Amino acid sequence: QIEVVAATLQKLDFSEKSRLVVLNKIDLLSQIEVKTLANRFSAIPVSAIDRTGFDELVQTIQEKLLGSFMGQDPGGFLEYESTISEET
């Protein structure tokens, strides 16, 4: 499935975009299988049943999002804030 996703992203010209590989349902695998797959695909293993890996997943998403907006103001919040400061 990973190869299919990679091919689809390539067709859509998204292959150069940052992506995060997440392995779900790890509770169905042995620890050795989970570690092997996570290392092989540089993935974050998670289980929705026992919530294993969710902290790492959320932290990684936050870091990636924070890094992608460094030096940017996509919502115009800085401009809005400076307008308020000028009015007071």
Backbone as numpy.savetxt, mean C-alpha at the origin, in Angstrom:
# Nx Ny Nz CAx CAy CAz Cx Cy Cz
-1.67 -15.65 -10.34 -2.48 -14.46 -10.34 -1.63 -13.20 -10.34
-0.49 -13.25 -9.69 0.37 -12.07 -9.64 0.85 -11.69 -11.03
1.16 -12.69 -11.84 1.61 -12.42 -13.20 0.50 -11.80 -14.03
-0.73 -12.24 -13.83 -1.88 -11.69 -14.56 -2.09 -10.23 -14.18
-2.00 -9.93 -12.90 -2.14 -8.54 -12.44 -1.04 -7.68 -13.03
0.20 -8.17 -13.01 1.32 -7.41 -13.57 1.12 -7.13 -15.05
0.64 -8.13 -15.79 0.38 -7.95 -17.22 -0.74 -6.93 -17.46
-1.77 -6.98 -16.64 -2.88 -6.04 -16.77 -2.41 -4.61 -16.47
-1.62 -4.45 -15.43 -1.09 -3.13 -15.10 -0.21 -2.60 -16.22
0.54 -3.48 -16.85 1.39 -3.08 -17.97 0.53 -2.59 -19.13
-0.54 -3.30 -19.44 -1.43 -2.89 -20.53 -2.07 -1.54 -20.26
-2.32 -1.24 -19.00 -2.95 0.02 -18.62 -1.93 1.14 -18.38
-0.65 0.86 -18.68 0.44 1.81 -18.46 0.61 2.19 -16.99
0.34 1.26 -16.10 0.53 1.48 -14.68 1.68 0.66 -14.12
2.45 0.03 -14.98 3.50 -0.87 -14.49 4.60 -0.14 -13.74
4.77 1.14 -13.99 5.81 1.91 -13.30 5.32 2.50 -11.98
4.04 2.39 -11.69 3.48 2.94 -10.45 3.87 2.05 -9.27
4.00 2.67 -8.14 4.28 1.92 -6.92 3.11 1.01 -6.61
3.41 -0.19 -6.16 2.33 -1.10 -5.78 2.71 -1.87 -4.54
1.70 -2.39 -3.92 1.87 -3.13 -2.68 1.24 -4.50 -2.88
2.04 -5.53 -2.69 1.54 -6.90 -2.84 1.13 -7.41 -1.46
-0.10 -7.88 -1.37 -0.64 -8.38 -0.11 -1.10 -9.81 -0.32
-0.64 -10.69 0.55 -1.06 -12.09 0.51 -2.16 -12.29 1.55
-3.35 -12.61 1.09 -4.48 -12.80 1.99 -4.65 -14.29 2.30
-5.41 -14.58 3.31 -5.75 -15.96 3.73 -4.53 -16.76 4.14
-3.58 -16.09 4.79 -2.36 -16.80 5.20 -2.63 -17.84 6.28
-3.80 -17.73 6.91 -4.15 -18.70 7.95 -4.33 -20.10 7.36
-4.42 -20.19 6.04 -4.57 -21.49 5.38 -3.23 -22.14 5.04
-2.13 -21.41 5.31 -0.81 -21.90 4.96 0.05 -22.13 6.20
1.11 -22.89 6.03 2.07 -23.06 7.12 2.93 -21.81 7.21
3.59 -21.64 8.34 4.46 -20.47 8.52 5.59 -20.44 7.51
6.09 -21.62 7.18 7.17 -21.70 6.18 6.67 -21.24 4.82
5.47 -21.66 4.43 4.89 -21.25 3.15 4.66 -19.73 3.12
4.16 -19.19 4.22 3.90 -17.74 4.30 5.21 -16.97 4.14
6.24 -17.36 4.89 7.52 -16.67 4.81 8.13 -16.77 3.42
8.04 -17.94 2.82 8.59 -18.15 1.48 7.90 -17.26 0.46
6.57 -17.24 0.47 5.82 -16.42 -0.48 6.02 -14.94 -0.24
6.03 -14.54 1.03 6.22 -13.12 1.35 7.59 -12.64 0.88
8.61 -13.45 1.07 9.95 -13.10 0.61 10.03 -13.11 -0.92
9.45 -14.10 -1.52 9.52 -14.25 -2.99 8.88 -13.06 -3.70
7.75 -12.58 -3.18 7.02 -11.51 -3.85 7.13 -10.16 -3.13
7.99 -10.07 -2.13 8.11 -8.84 -1.32 6.72 -8.37 -0.90
5.99 -9.29 -0.31 4.58 -9.06 0.01 4.35 -8.98 1.52
3.20 -8.42 1.86 2.77 -8.37 3.25 1.70 -9.45 3.43
1.97 -10.42 4.29 0.98 -11.48 4.53 -0.06 -11.03 5.55
-1.33 -11.29 5.26 -2.41 -10.92 6.18 -3.44 -12.04 6.27
-4.18 -12.01 7.35 -5.31 -12.93 7.54 -6.48 -12.12 8.06
-7.58 -12.15 7.35 -8.78 -11.44 7.81 -9.42 -12.15 9.00
-9.18 -13.43 9.12 -9.79 -14.20 10.21 -9.21 -13.80 11.56
-7.89 -13.80 11.67 -7.28 -13.47 12.97 -6.54 -12.12 12.95
-6.68 -11.38 11.86 -6.14 -10.03 11.69 -4.61 -9.98 11.74
-3.97 -11.10 11.50 -2.52 -11.15 11.41 -2.06 -10.28 10.25
-1.06 -9.45 10.53 -0.45 -8.64 9.48 -1.13 -7.32 9.20
-2.27 -7.04 9.82 -3.00 -5.81 9.53 -2.23 -4.57 9.99
-1.56 -4.65 11.14 -0.79 -3.50 11.62 0.31 -3.14 10.62
1.02 -4.15 10.15 2.09 -3.91 9.16 1.51 -3.36 7.86
0.37 -3.88 7.44 -0.27 -3.42 6.21 -0.66 -1.94 6.32
-1.33 -1.59 7.40 -1.77 -0.20 7.59 -0.57 0.73 7.68
0.45 0.33 8.42 1.65 1.16 8.56 2.32 1.37 7.21
2.43 0.32 6.42 3.06 0.41 5.10 2.26 1.32 4.18
0.95 1.20 4.21 0.10 2.07 3.38 0.27 3.52 3.79
0.28 3.77 5.09 0.46 5.14 5.58 1.81 5.72 5.12
2.86 4.92 5.22 4.18 5.39 4.81 4.23 5.69 3.32
3.63 4.80 2.52 3.62 5.02 1.06 2.82 6.26 0.70
1.68 6.45 1.34 0.86 7.63 1.05 1.57 8.90 1.49
2.14 8.89 2.66 2.84 10.06 3.16 3.99 10.42 2.21
4.74 9.44 1.79 5.85 9.67 0.88 5.41 10.18 -0.47
4.23 9.78 -0.93 3.78 10.20 -2.26 3.28 11.64 -2.26
2.97 12.21 -1.08 2.46 13.57 -1.02 3.47 14.56 -0.45
4.68 14.12 -0.18 5.69 15.01 0.39 5.91 16.20 -0.55
5.79 17.41 -0.01 6.00 18.60 -0.80 4.83 18.98 -1.67
3.72 18.27 -1.55 2.55 18.54 -2.35 1.39 18.95 -1.45
0.40 19.56 -2.05 -0.79 19.97 -1.32 -2.01 19.65 -2.19
-2.32 18.35 -2.38 -3.37 17.96 -3.32 -4.76 18.48 -2.96
-5.02 18.73 -1.70 -6.33 19.22 -1.30 -6.41 20.73 -1.19
-5.30 21.42 -1.42 -5.28 22.86 -1.30 -5.39 23.35 0.12
-5.02 22.52 1.09 -5.17 22.87 2.50 -4.24 23.99 2.93
-3.03 23.97 2.38 -2.08 25.02 2.76 -2.55 26.37 2.26
-3.09 26.41 1.06 -3.61 27.65 0.51 -4.79 28.14 1.34
-5.67 27.23 1.72 -6.84 27.57 2.53 -6.42 28.13 3.88
-5.41 27.48 4.48 -4.92 27.91 5.78 -4.32 29.32 5.71
-3.56 29.62 4.63 -2.96 30.94 4.52 -4.03 32.01 4.28
-5.11 31.68 3.61 -6.21 32.62 3.39 -6.87 32.98 4.72
-7.05 31.99 5.58 -7.65 32.22 6.89 -6.74 33.13 7.72
-5.44 32.88 7.67 -4.47 33.69 8.44 -4.51 35.15 8.01
-4.67 35.37 6.71 -4.70 36.75 6.19 -5.96 37.48 6.64
-7.09 36.76 6.79 -8.36 37.37 7.16 -8.40 37.77 8.62
-7.62 37.13 9.48 -7.67 37.41 10.92 -6.71 38.45 11.35
